[in-house]
C-alpha positions as a printed Julia matrix, in Angstrom:
327×3 Matrix{Float64}:
 -34.4   -22.77   -2.91
 -33.09  -20.71    0.04
 -29.68  -22.36   -0.3
 -29.58  -21.51   -3.98
 -30.39  -17.87   -3.28
 -28.14  -17.24   -0.3
 -25.51  -19.96   -0.63
 -24.66  -22.7     1.86
 -24.8   -21.75    5.53
 -21.42  -21.5     7.22
 -20.85  -23.61   10.29
 -19.95  -22.29   13.74
 -16.75  -23.31   15.5
 -18.86  -24.86   18.26
 -20.46  -27.27   15.78
 -17.11  -28.8    14.71
 -15.91  -32.13   16.0
 -12.36  -32.47   17.32
 -11.31  -34.07   14.03
 -12.73  -31.11   12.12
 -11.07  -28.66   14.47
  -7.68  -30.3    13.75
  -8.42  -30.29   10.03
  -9.33  -26.56   10.23
  -6.13  -25.81   12.14
  -4.02  -27.7     9.56
  -5.52  -25.78    6.6
  -5.21  -22.47    8.5
  -1.53  -23.07    9.23
  -0.95  -23.92    5.54
  -2.64  -20.69    4.48
  -0.79  -18.53    7.02
   2.56  -20.06    6.05
   1.97  -19.29    2.37
   0.87  -15.72    3.19
   3.99  -15.1     5.3
   6.15  -16.31    2.42
   4.24  -14.09   -0.01
   4.8   -11.11    2.3
   8.48  -11.98    2.62
   8.98  -12.33   -1.13
   7.23   -9.04   -1.71
   9.46   -7.05    0.68
  12.68   -9.05    0.46
  14.62   -6.65   -1.82
  13.69   -3.51    0.09
  13.11   -4.69    3.65
  15.44   -7.68    4.27
  15.08   -7.61    8.07
  11.32   -7.94    7.93
  11.58  -10.58    5.19
  13.91  -12.64    7.37
  11.46  -12.45   10.28
   8.59  -13.5     8.0
  10.63  -16.44    6.64
  11.18  -17.62   10.2
   7.49  -17.28   11.01
   6.54  -19.27    7.88
   8.93  -21.99    8.96
   7.31  -22.12   12.38
   3.84  -22.29   10.84
   5.03  -25.29    8.81
   6.22  -26.95   12.03
   2.81  -26.27   13.62
   1.14  -27.87   10.61
   3.37  -30.95   10.93
   2.5   -31.37   14.63
  -1.21  -31.01   13.9
  -1.03  -33.59   11.12
   0.83  -36.01   13.42
  -1.93  -35.58   16.01
  -4.63  -36.12   13.42
  -2.95  -39.3    12.08
  -2.52  -40.59   15.64
  -6.17  -40.07   16.61
  -8.18  -40.23   13.39
  -5.97  -41.74   10.67
  -4.57  -40.45    7.4
  -7.79  -39.08    5.84
  -7.98  -35.37    6.77
 -11.34  -33.73    6.11
 -11.34  -30.6     3.96
 -12.3   -27.87    6.44
 -11.18  -24.39    5.5
 -11.53  -21.05    7.28
 -13.98  -19.72    4.68
 -16.42  -22.48    5.66
 -16.55  -21.27    9.3
 -18.66  -18.35   10.45
 -16.77  -15.4    11.95
 -13.4   -17.02   11.23
 -10.84  -14.36   10.08
 -10.38  -14.44    6.29
  -7.05  -14.25    4.53
  -6.37  -12.62    1.2
  -4.89  -14.8    -1.56
  -1.11  -14.7    -2.07
  -1.26  -12.58   -5.22
  -3.12   -9.8    -3.37
  -0.67   -9.5    -0.48
   2.71   -9.63   -2.21
   3.03   -5.83   -2.79
   1.64   -4.09    0.27
   3.24   -1.15    2.1
   5.57   -2.37    4.83
   3.46   -0.9     7.66
   0.38   -2.69    6.27
   2.35   -5.93    6.12
   3.4    -5.61    9.79
  -0.11   -4.71   10.9
  -1.6    -7.68    9.0
   0.94  -10.05   10.46
   0.13   -8.84   13.96
  -3.61   -9.33   13.32
  -2.99  -12.84   11.93
  -1.08  -13.86   15.03
  -3.72  -12.43   17.36
  -6.5   -14.24   15.44
  -4.56  -17.54   15.47
  -3.96  -17.18   19.22
  -7.69  -16.65   19.9
  -8.62  -19.61   17.64
  -6.29  -22.02   19.45
  -7.53  -20.86   22.89
 -11.14  -21.47   21.81
 -10.26  -24.8    20.18
  -8.28  -25.98   23.22
 -11.24  -25.15   25.48
 -13.44  -27.46   23.41
 -11.04  -30.39   23.17
 -11.74  -33.39   25.46
  -8.69  -35.45   24.55
  -5.79  -34.54   26.84
  -3.06  -34.76   24.2
  -5.06  -32.72   21.68
  -5.89  -30.11   24.29
  -2.21  -29.84   25.25
  -1.15  -29.42   21.6
  -3.75  -26.73   20.9
  -2.77  -24.9    24.1
   0.92  -25.07   23.17
   0.16  -23.65   19.73
  -1.86  -20.8    21.32
   1.23  -19.91   23.37
   3.43  -20.24   20.27
   1.24  -17.82   18.29
   1.32  -15.36   21.21
   5.08  -15.83   21.34
   5.4   -14.65   17.73
   3.79  -11.39   18.66
   5.97  -10.99   21.74
   9.12  -11.75   19.78
   8.19   -9.17   17.16
   7.51   -6.58   19.87
  10.78   -7.27   21.66
  12.68   -7.07   18.37
  11.08   -3.74   17.54
  12.01   -2.37   20.98
  15.63   -3.56   20.84
  18.45   -1.41   19.52
  18.97   -3.84   16.67
  15.29   -3.76   15.8
  15.09    0.02   15.95
  18.13    0.31   13.68
  16.71   -2.25   11.23
  13.27   -0.7    11.04
  14.79    2.81   10.77
  16.83    1.56    7.81
  13.73    0.01    6.27
  11.66    3.18    6.84
  14.34    5.19    5.06
  14.3     2.72    2.15
  10.5     2.91    1.97
  10.56    6.71    1.97
  13.23    6.71   -0.74
  11.15    4.33   -2.87
   8.06    6.49   -2.39
   9.98    9.55   -3.53
  11.44    7.8    -6.57
   8.15    6.26   -7.66
   5.65    9.0    -6.84
   7.14   12.27   -5.63
   9.94   12.76   -8.16
   7.86   12.1   -11.33
   4.87   13.86   -9.81
   6.94   16.9    -8.96
   8.43   16.95  -12.49
   4.95   16.78  -13.89
   3.61   19.52  -11.61
   6.48   21.81  -12.54
   6.04   21.12  -16.23
   2.27   21.52  -16.12
   2.33   24.66  -13.99
   5.15   26.45  -15.76
   4.99   25.32  -19.39
   1.28   26.15  -19.73
   1.63   29.67  -18.31
   2.72   31.19  -21.62
   0.03   29.73  -23.9
  -2.81   30.26  -21.43
  -2.05   33.87  -20.57
  -1.05   34.66  -24.15
  -4.43   33.41  -25.27
  -6.16   35.3   -22.42
  -4.65   38.72  -23.25
  -4.78   38.2   -27.0
  -8.47   37.21  -27.16
  -9.94   38.65  -23.92
 -12.31   35.64  -24.31
 -12.54   33.46  -21.19
 -14.05   30.47  -23.01
 -11.43   30.4   -25.7
  -8.73   30.8   -23.07
 -10.17   27.88  -21.12
 -10.13   25.68  -24.24
  -6.51   26.57  -24.9
  -5.61   25.81  -21.24
  -7.57   22.54  -21.28
  -5.9    21.29  -24.45
  -2.43   22.36  -23.32
  -2.87   20.71  -19.88
  -4.35   17.44  -21.08
  -1.88   17.19  -23.98
   1.08   17.88  -21.73
  -0.21   15.37  -19.17
  -0.52   12.6   -21.75
   2.92   13.41  -23.2
   4.66   13.5   -19.78
   2.89   10.35  -18.64
   3.95    8.3   -21.65
   7.48    9.76  -21.57
   7.97    8.86  -17.92
   6.58    5.36  -18.34
   8.49    4.6   -21.53
  11.99    5.94  -20.82
  12.79    3.83  -17.74
  11.34    0.44  -16.77
  12.72    0.88  -13.24
  14.59   -2.47  -13.15
  18.1    -0.97  -13.18
  17.36    2.47  -11.7
  15.19    1.05   -8.9
  12.63    3.8    -9.44
   9.66    1.43   -9.28
   6.8     0.6   -11.6
   6.84    2.62  -14.84
   3.03    2.56  -14.89
   2.82    4.14  -11.42
   5.42    6.75  -12.33
   3.68    7.48  -15.64
   0.36    8.04  -13.91
   1.96   10.23  -11.21
   3.74   12.38  -13.78
   0.82   12.61  -16.2
  -1.84   13.38  -13.62
   0.26   16.01  -11.86
   1.14   17.63  -15.2
  -2.51   17.94  -16.09
  -3.37   19.29  -12.65
  -0.59   21.85  -12.86
  -2.02   23.3   -16.05
  -5.69   22.97  -15.22
  -5.16   24.89  -11.96
  -4.89   28.22  -13.75
  -7.06   27.22  -16.72
 -10.22   26.44  -14.77
 -10.76   30.02  -13.55
 -11.48   30.99  -17.15
 -14.78   29.14  -16.89
 -15.82   32.36  -15.13
 -17.22   34.63  -17.87
 -15.81   37.86  -16.33
 -12.3    38.29  -17.82
 -10.8    40.44  -15.08
 -12.07   38.26  -12.22
 -10.99   35.03  -14.0
  -7.5    36.4   -14.67
  -7.09   37.61  -11.11
  -8.03   34.16   -9.71
  -5.75   32.44  -12.27
  -2.79   34.63  -11.23
  -3.47   33.85   -7.57
  -3.57   30.12   -8.31
  -0.28   30.37  -10.23
   1.26   31.95   -7.12
  -0.04   29.06   -4.94
   1.21   26.47   -7.46
   4.72   27.86   -7.56
   5.04   27.99   -3.78
   3.59   24.47   -3.52
   6.33   23.25   -5.88
   8.96   24.99   -3.72
   7.47   23.37   -0.58
   7.55   19.86   -2.14
  11.16   20.35   -3.25
  12.1    21.35    0.29
  10.05   18.66    1.98
  10.99   15.64   -0.11
  14.07   16.57   -2.19
  15.98   18.33    0.66
  16.33   21.5    -1.43
  16.74   24.62    0.74
  13.32   26.34    0.71
  14.44   29.8    -0.36
  16.64   28.44   -3.1
  13.74   26.3    -4.38
  11.36   29.24   -4.12
  13.76   31.56   -5.95
  14.28   29.07   -8.78
  10.59   28.22   -9.22
   9.17   31.69   -8.77
  11.82   33.26  -11.02
  11.27   30.69  -13.77
   7.49   30.91  -13.47
   7.6    34.71  -13.51
   9.65   34.74  -16.7
   7.3    32.3   -18.47
   4.28   34.3   -17.22
   5.8    37.53  -18.48
   6.45   35.96  -21.89
   2.82   34.89  -22.12
   1.57   38.4   -21.22
   3.94   40.11  -23.62
   3.04   37.76  -26.51
  -0.65   38.11  -25.75
  -0.44   41.9   -25.87
   1.74   42.0   -29.03
C-alpha cells in the first residue's frame, strides 16, 4: 500500500554492487552524450564554436561508454542490468533532449559545467567503492577525464581564441535577441503608445467622461495589440530573414502594443477627469522617453535624435486628439 501511494523507493549509491555501478555509469554516459549532441544541434547555426566543443565532448562520452561496456563484459558478461540515474537517490537528473535543444547559450554552458562536475563527483565516489583493481583504475581515470573537460573549457575561455569566439557568439546572441524580441516589441510599443493617443484624448475631451474614455482606450489598445501581433507573426516566418520564431515575435509585438495603449488608458479608471488626464499625460511623457531610450540602447540610434523623432511624432498625434476632441 505504501509503495502504491508514494512509488518505489530509490536506491542509494552505497547499496549498488560493482556491476550495478558500471551499468549506472554506462547509462549515464549515454544520456550525457545525447544531451551534449542536443545542445550542439540547438546552437550550431548561431554558436558554431560552442557546438564544435559540445560535439567533441559527446564523442568523448561515447568513448567513456565504450570503455565501461568493455569492462562490464570482461568482468560480468554481456547482460548489462538496466540501472538509470532516476533510480538512484540524490543522483543529478538530466532533462530530456527535447527540453534542452533551445536554451540560451549561457544556460547551455552553465548546464554543461554542472554536468561535468556531477560526473566527476560520481566517478570519485564510485572508484572509492570499487574493490577490483582494474575497475577502480577505470573509474578513477574517468573521474580525471570529466575534470579535464571542465579544465579544457576554462582554458579555452581564457585563451585569446576562446575570448574572440565567445565574443563573436555573444554578439550573435544579442543580435538574435534584438531581432526576435526588441525590434518587434519596440515597433509594438511605438504603435500602441502613439497611435492610441488621438482616439483616447479625443474621447476624453469630447465626452469629459472617464469611464467612456477608458473603454475607448481599452478597445483601441487591445484591438491594436491583436492586429500587430498577428501581422508580425504572419508576415515573416523568420527562416530567410533569421528573425527567429514568428510566434515569439508576434507575442512581443502584440503585448507591447497593448501595453503602450493601456499605459495612458488606465488612468481614466479614476473618476476625476482632471486628475486622470494629468496622470495620463505624464504617462505619455514617460512612454515616449522610454521608446527613445530603447532605440538608443538596442538600435544604436543617437539618443537626442530618437527623442526628437518620438516626442515630435507623439506630440503631433496628441495635439490632433485634443483638437478633434474639442471640435
